[in-house]
Amino acid sequence: MDEEAIRAAVAAVAGTRATVRVEGQRIGVVIDASGLDVPARDALEASVRMAAAVPGHEVRTVVTAERATRRIVAVASGKGGVGKSTVSANLAIALARGGRRVGLVDADIYGPSQPRLMAVEGIRPQAREQVLLPVATPYGVPLLSMGQLVEPGRALAWRGPMTAGALGQMVEADWGVTDTLVVDLPPGTGDVQLTMVQKHRPAGAVIVSTPQDLALIDARRAIDLFDKAGVPIIGLVENMAGYACPHCGEVSDPFGRGGAEAAAREAGITFLGRIPLDIAIRTASDAGQPPAAGAEDRVFLPLAAQVAGWLATH
C-alpha cells in the first residue's frame, strides 16, 4: 500500500481530522480530537490505527485537541449545613436537562457528599497521563470528588496547599466536551475558595443560605469574598424555606421566611428562589435520586433556568 492509499484509508474513517505522514517503515498520524469526549476520542484513534495498518510498518498516532473553554459556576455558602451540596447536584442536573454540557466538581474536601447524591459511591476515577477522567453518573453529569479518591470514612488532615492542589486536579481534569462546571465549594471563606477565585476564575457564584439570621450573616461574608475578588454573584438561594406538614398540609417556617430574599435585596443581587424543607428532597437525595432528574421537578428546573439565562447574557 503506497502513501496515497494509506491517506485515503485514514480519511475514510477520520475525514479531515487526521494528517498522515509516511517515512520509510514508519507511518505517523496526527489526529485532531477537538470537541470529542473520551470514548469518542479512543474510538477514533483505534479506527485510524486499523485503517493505517500496513504489514511491516509501525503506526504512531498523536492525538491533539484545542483546549475547551468552559465556564465555572461556584456554589458557595458562608457556613455548613445549609444544603449547598444538594443544591449543587440538582443545579448541575437541571442545567444538563436544559441543554448545557455540565460537569460537577465536589470541592468540599472535608465533607464530600456528591458520590452518594449522584449514585456513584465506590466508583474511583481513572487517569490518563496523570490527568483525571471524571466518573460518569446516571444523570448525564460527570463527577469528580475527593470522596472518590479516599477510603470511605477516612479523615483528611490536609493543609491549605494540599487542598488547593486537589481542587486544581479536579478542575483541570479531562472534561471532554463539557461547557459548564458546577463546583460545590466547602463552606466558609478559606484556602479552597481563595484558590478557586484566584486561579480558576468562576464566571459567577450562587450563594446558598437558610432563612435564619445566623446563616445570613455568614452568607454575607461569602458574598463579600466574591465581590472583593471581582467574581459576579449570579444570585442567592433560600434553602429549607417553609415546611408543609404531610398530614394536615399546614405550612410552618421553622427557620424563618424571607430573610434570604431581604438579604439579596439589601446586597443588590438577584434572589433566585426558595427551596422548601421537604422530606421528599432529603430522602431522594440520600438514595442517590436527585429530584432534578425527575419529571415532576418544579423546584430546581426554574432555578437552573435563571442560572442558564445569566450565563447566556454575561
Coordinates of C-alpha atoms in Angstrom, one line a residue:
M1 CA 0.0 0.0 0.0
D2 CA 1.5 3.3 -1.0
E3 CA 1.3 6.6 0.8
E4 CA -1.8 7.9 -1.1
A5 CA -3.6 4.7 -0.4
I6 CA -2.9 5.0 3.3
R7 CA -4.1 8.6 3.3
A8 CA -7.3 7.5 1.6
A9 CA -7.9 4.7 4.1
V10 CA -7.4 7.0 7.0
A11 CA -9.6 9.7 5.5
A12 CA -12.4 7.2 5.1
V13 CA -12.6 6.8 8.9
A14 CA -11.4 10.2 10.2
G15 CA -12.2 12.7 7.4
T16 CA -10.2 15.9 7.8
R17 CA -9.3 15.1 11.5
A18 CA -6.2 13.1 10.6
T19 CA -3.0 14.1 8.9
V20 CA -0.8 11.2 7.6
R21 CA 3.0 11.2 7.0
V22 CA 5.0 8.2 5.9
E23 CA 8.7 7.9 6.5
G24 CA 10.2 4.6 5.4
Q25 CA 8.7 1.9 7.5
R26 CA 7.0 4.4 9.9
I27 CA 3.5 5.8 9.5
G28 CA 2.7 8.8 11.6
V29 CA -0.8 10.1 12.1
V30 CA -1.8 13.3 13.9
I31 CA -5.4 13.2 15.0
D32 CA -7.4 16.3 15.9
A33 CA -9.9 15.2 18.6
S34 CA -11.2 18.7 19.4
G35 CA -14.8 18.6 20.7
L36 CA -14.8 14.8 21.2
D37 CA -15.4 13.2 24.6
V38 CA -13.0 10.4 25.9
P39 CA -14.9 7.4 24.4
A40 CA -15.3 9.0 21.0
R41 CA -11.6 10.0 21.1
D42 CA -10.5 6.5 21.9
A43 CA -12.7 5.0 19.2
L44 CA -11.4 7.4 16.6
E45 CA -7.8 6.6 17.4
A46 CA -8.5 2.9 17.3
S47 CA -10.2 3.2 13.9
V48 CA -7.3 5.3 12.5
R49 CA -4.7 2.7 13.7
M50 CA -6.6 0.0 11.9
A51 CA -7.0 2.0 8.7
A52 CA -3.3 2.9 8.6
A53 CA -2.0 -0.6 9.5
V54 CA 0.4 -1.9 6.8
P55 CA 2.3 -5.2 7.2
G56 CA 5.9 -4.4 8.2
H57 CA 5.2 -0.8 9.1
E58 CA 5.0 0.8 12.5
V59 CA 2.0 3.1 13.1
R60 CA 2.4 6.0 15.5
T61 CA -0.5 8.3 16.4
V62 CA -0.6 11.6 18.2
V63 CA -3.9 12.9 19.4
T64 CA -4.3 16.7 19.8
A65 CA -7.3 18.8 20.8
E66 CA -8.0 22.5 21.3
R67 CA -8.5 23.3 25.0
A68 CA -12.2 23.7 25.5
T69 CA -13.4 27.0 27.0
R70 CA -15.7 26.1 29.8
R71 CA -17.4 28.3 32.4
I72 CA -17.3 27.6 36.1
V73 CA -20.3 28.2 38.4
A74 CA -19.3 28.2 42.0
V75 CA -21.9 27.2 44.6
A76 CA -20.9 28.6 48.0
S77 CA -22.2 29.2 51.5
G78 CA -20.9 31.0 54.5
K79 CA -21.5 28.1 56.8
G80 CA -22.1 24.4 56.6
G81 CA -25.5 22.6 57.0
V82 CA -27.5 24.8 54.6
G83 CA -27.9 22.2 51.8
K84 CA -25.3 23.6 49.5
S85 CA -24.3 20.1 48.1
T86 CA -27.9 19.2 47.4
V87 CA -28.4 22.5 45.6
S88 CA -25.2 21.9 43.6
A89 CA -26.1 18.4 42.5
N90 CA -29.6 19.3 41.4
L91 CA -28.5 22.6 39.8
A92 CA -26.0 20.6 37.7
I93 CA -28.6 18.0 36.6
A94 CA -31.2 20.7 35.8
L95 CA -28.7 22.7 33.7
A96 CA -27.9 19.5 31.8
R97 CA -31.6 18.8 31.2
G98 CA -31.8 22.3 29.8
G99 CA -29.2 21.5 27.2
R100 CA -25.8 22.5 28.7
R101 CA -23.0 20.0 28.8
V102 CA -22.3 20.0 32.5
G103 CA -19.7 18.5 34.8
L104 CA -19.8 18.6 38.6
V105 CA -16.7 19.1 40.9
D106 CA -17.1 18.2 44.6
A107 CA -14.6 20.6 46.1
D108 CA -15.9 20.2 49.6
I109 CA -12.6 18.4 50.5
Y110 CA -13.5 17.6 54.1
G111 CA -17.1 16.6 53.6
P112 CA -17.5 15.2 50.1
S113 CA -21.1 14.0 49.6
Q114 CA -21.6 14.2 45.8
P115 CA -20.8 10.5 45.2
R116 CA -23.8 9.5 47.2
L117 CA -26.0 12.2 45.8
M118 CA -25.1 11.3 42.2
A119 CA -25.3 7.5 42.9
V120 CA -21.7 6.6 42.2
E121 CA -20.4 5.7 45.6
G122 CA -17.4 3.4 45.5
I123 CA -16.5 4.1 41.8
R124 CA -13.0 5.5 41.5
P125 CA -11.9 7.8 38.7
Q126 CA -9.3 6.6 36.2
A127 CA -6.4 8.7 34.9
R128 CA -4.8 9.2 31.5
E129 CA -1.3 10.5 31.5
Q130 CA -1.7 11.7 35.1
V131 CA -4.9 13.6 34.2
L132 CA -8.1 12.5 36.0
L133 CA -11.0 11.2 33.9
P134 CA -14.4 12.2 35.5
V135 CA -16.8 9.4 36.5
A136 CA -20.0 9.1 34.5
T137 CA -23.2 9.3 36.6
P138 CA -26.7 8.0 35.8
Y139 CA -27.8 11.6 35.2
G140 CA -25.6 12.7 32.4
V141 CA -23.3 14.8 34.6
P142 CA -19.8 13.5 35.0
L143 CA -18.3 13.9 38.5
L144 CA -15.0 14.3 40.3
S145 CA -15.0 14.3 44.1
M146 CA -12.4 13.8 46.8
G147 CA -14.9 11.2 48.1
Q148 CA -14.0 9.0 45.1
L149 CA -10.3 9.2 45.9
V150 CA -10.1 8.3 49.6
E151 CA -11.4 5.4 51.7
P152 CA -15.0 6.0 53.0
G153 CA -15.0 7.5 56.5
R154 CA -11.3 8.4 56.3
A155 CA -10.5 11.8 57.8
L156 CA -8.4 14.2 55.7
A157 CA -5.9 16.2 57.7
W158 CA -4.7 18.4 54.9
R159 CA -3.1 21.8 54.9
G160 CA -4.1 24.6 52.5
P161 CA -1.7 23.8 49.7
M162 CA -2.8 20.2 49.5
T163 CA -6.5 21.1 49.3
A164 CA -5.7 23.7 46.7
G165 CA -3.7 21.1 44.7
A166 CA -6.6 18.6 44.9
L167 CA -9.0 21.3 43.6
G168 CA -6.7 22.0 40.7
Q169 CA -6.5 18.4 39.7
M170 CA -10.3 18.1 39.6
V171 CA -11.0 21.4 37.8
E172 CA -8.2 20.7 35.2
A173 CA -9.3 17.1 34.6
D174 CA -10.2 15.8 31.1
W175 CA -13.8 17.1 31.0
G176 CA -14.1 16.5 27.3
V177 CA -16.9 18.4 25.7
T178 CA -18.2 19.8 29.0
D179 CA -19.0 23.5 28.6
T180 CA -20.1 24.3 32.2
L181 CA -18.6 23.1 35.5
V182 CA -20.6 23.4 38.7
V183 CA -18.2 23.5 41.6
D184 CA -19.6 22.6 45.1
L185 CA -17.3 24.6 47.3
P186 CA -16.7 23.9 51.0
P187 CA -18.4 26.3 53.4
G188 CA -16.6 29.3 54.6
T189 CA -14.1 31.7 53.1
G190 CA -10.8 29.8 53.3
D191 CA -8.0 28.4 51.1
V192 CA -10.1 26.4 48.7
Q193 CA -12.4 29.4 48.0
L194 CA -9.4 31.7 47.5
T195 CA -7.7 29.2 45.1
M196 CA -10.9 29.0 43.1
V197 CA -11.4 32.7 42.7
Q198 CA -7.7 33.5 42.0
K199 CA -6.6 30.6 39.9
H200 CA -9.7 29.1 38.2
R201 CA -11.8 32.2 38.0
P202 CA -15.6 31.3 38.1
A203 CA -17.9 33.0 35.7
G204 CA -20.2 33.6 38.7
A205 CA -21.3 32.3 42.1
V206 CA -24.5 31.0 43.5
I207 CA -24.8 31.6 47.3
V208 CA -27.0 29.2 49.4
S209 CA -28.4 30.2 52.7
T210 CA -31.2 29.2 55.0
P211 CA -33.6 32.0 56.2
Q212 CA -32.3 32.4 59.8
D213 CA -30.2 35.3 60.8
L214 CA -27.1 33.4 61.7
A215 CA -26.9 31.7 58.3
L216 CA -27.5 35.0 56.6
I217 CA -24.6 36.7 58.5
D218 CA -22.3 34.0 57.1
A219 CA -23.8 34.2 53.6
R220 CA -23.0 37.9 53.5
R221 CA -19.3 37.0 54.2
A222 CA -19.3 34.7 51.2
I223 CA -20.9 37.4 49.1
D224 CA -18.2 39.8 50.3
L225 CA -15.4 37.4 49.3
F226 CA -16.6 37.1 45.7
D227 CA -17.2 40.8 45.5
K228 CA -13.7 41.6 46.6
A229 CA -12.3 39.1 44.1
G230 CA -14.4 40.6 41.3
V231 CA -16.4 37.4 40.7
P232 CA -20.1 38.3 39.9
I233 CA -22.8 36.9 42.1
I234 CA -25.4 35.1 40.0
G235 CA -27.9 35.1 42.8
L236 CA -28.9 33.9 46.3
V237 CA -31.0 30.8 47.0
E238 CA -33.0 30.4 50.2
N239 CA -33.0 26.7 51.2
M240 CA -35.1 24.9 53.8
A241 CA -37.8 27.7 53.4
G242 CA -41.1 26.5 54.7
Y243 CA -42.3 23.1 55.8
A244 CA -45.6 21.6 54.7
C245 CA -47.0 19.1 57.2
P246 CA -47.6 15.9 55.3
H247 CA -50.7 15.2 57.4
C248 CA -52.6 18.5 57.7
G249 CA -50.9 20.5 54.9
E250 CA -50.2 23.5 57.2
V251 CA -47.1 25.4 56.3
S252 CA -44.7 26.4 59.0
D253 CA -41.4 28.2 58.9
P254 CA -39.0 26.7 61.5
F255 CA -36.0 28.6 60.1
G256 CA -38.0 31.8 59.4
R257 CA -39.0 33.1 56.0
G258 CA -37.9 35.7 53.6
G259 CA -34.6 36.5 55.2
A260 CA -32.5 35.5 52.2
E261 CA -34.7 37.5 49.8
A262 CA -34.3 40.5 52.0
A263 CA -30.6 40.0 52.2
A264 CA -30.4 39.7 48.4
R265 CA -32.4 42.9 48.0
E266 CA -30.1 44.7 50.5
A267 CA -27.0 43.5 48.7
G268 CA -28.4 44.4 45.3
I269 CA -28.2 40.8 43.9
T270 CA -30.8 38.5 42.3
F271 CA -32.9 36.3 44.5
L272 CA -33.1 33.0 42.7
G273 CA -35.9 31.5 44.7
R274 CA -36.9 29.3 47.7
I275 CA -36.4 25.5 48.1
P276 CA -38.8 24.1 50.7
L277 CA -37.9 22.0 53.7
D278 CA -39.3 18.8 52.1
I279 CA -38.7 15.3 53.4
A280 CA -39.0 14.0 49.8
I281 CA -36.0 16.1 48.7
R282 CA -34.0 14.7 51.6
T283 CA -34.9 11.0 51.2
A284 CA -34.4 11.2 47.4
S285 CA -31.0 12.8 47.8
D286 CA -29.9 10.2 50.4
A287 CA -30.9 7.5 48.0
G288 CA -28.9 8.9 45.1
Q289 CA -32.0 10.1 43.2
P290 CA -31.8 13.9 42.9
P291 CA -35.2 15.4 42.4
A292 CA -34.0 17.5 39.5
A293 CA -33.7 14.3 37.5
G294 CA -37.5 13.5 37.9
A295 CA -40.2 14.6 35.5
E296 CA -42.2 16.1 38.4
D297 CA -39.4 18.6 39.5
R298 CA -40.9 22.1 40.0
V299 CA -38.1 23.4 42.2
F300 CA -34.7 23.1 40.6
L301 CA -35.5 23.4 36.9
P302 CA -36.7 27.1 37.4
L303 CA -33.6 27.8 39.4
A304 CA -31.4 26.3 36.7
A305 CA -33.2 28.3 34.0
Q306 CA -32.3 31.5 35.8
V307 CA -28.7 30.5 36.1
A308 CA -28.6 29.5 32.4
G309 CA -30.1 32.8 31.5
W310 CA -27.5 34.6 33.4
L311 CA -24.7 32.7 31.8
A312 CA -26.2 33.4 28.3
T313 CA -26.1 37.2 29.0
H314 CA -22.9 37.6 30.9

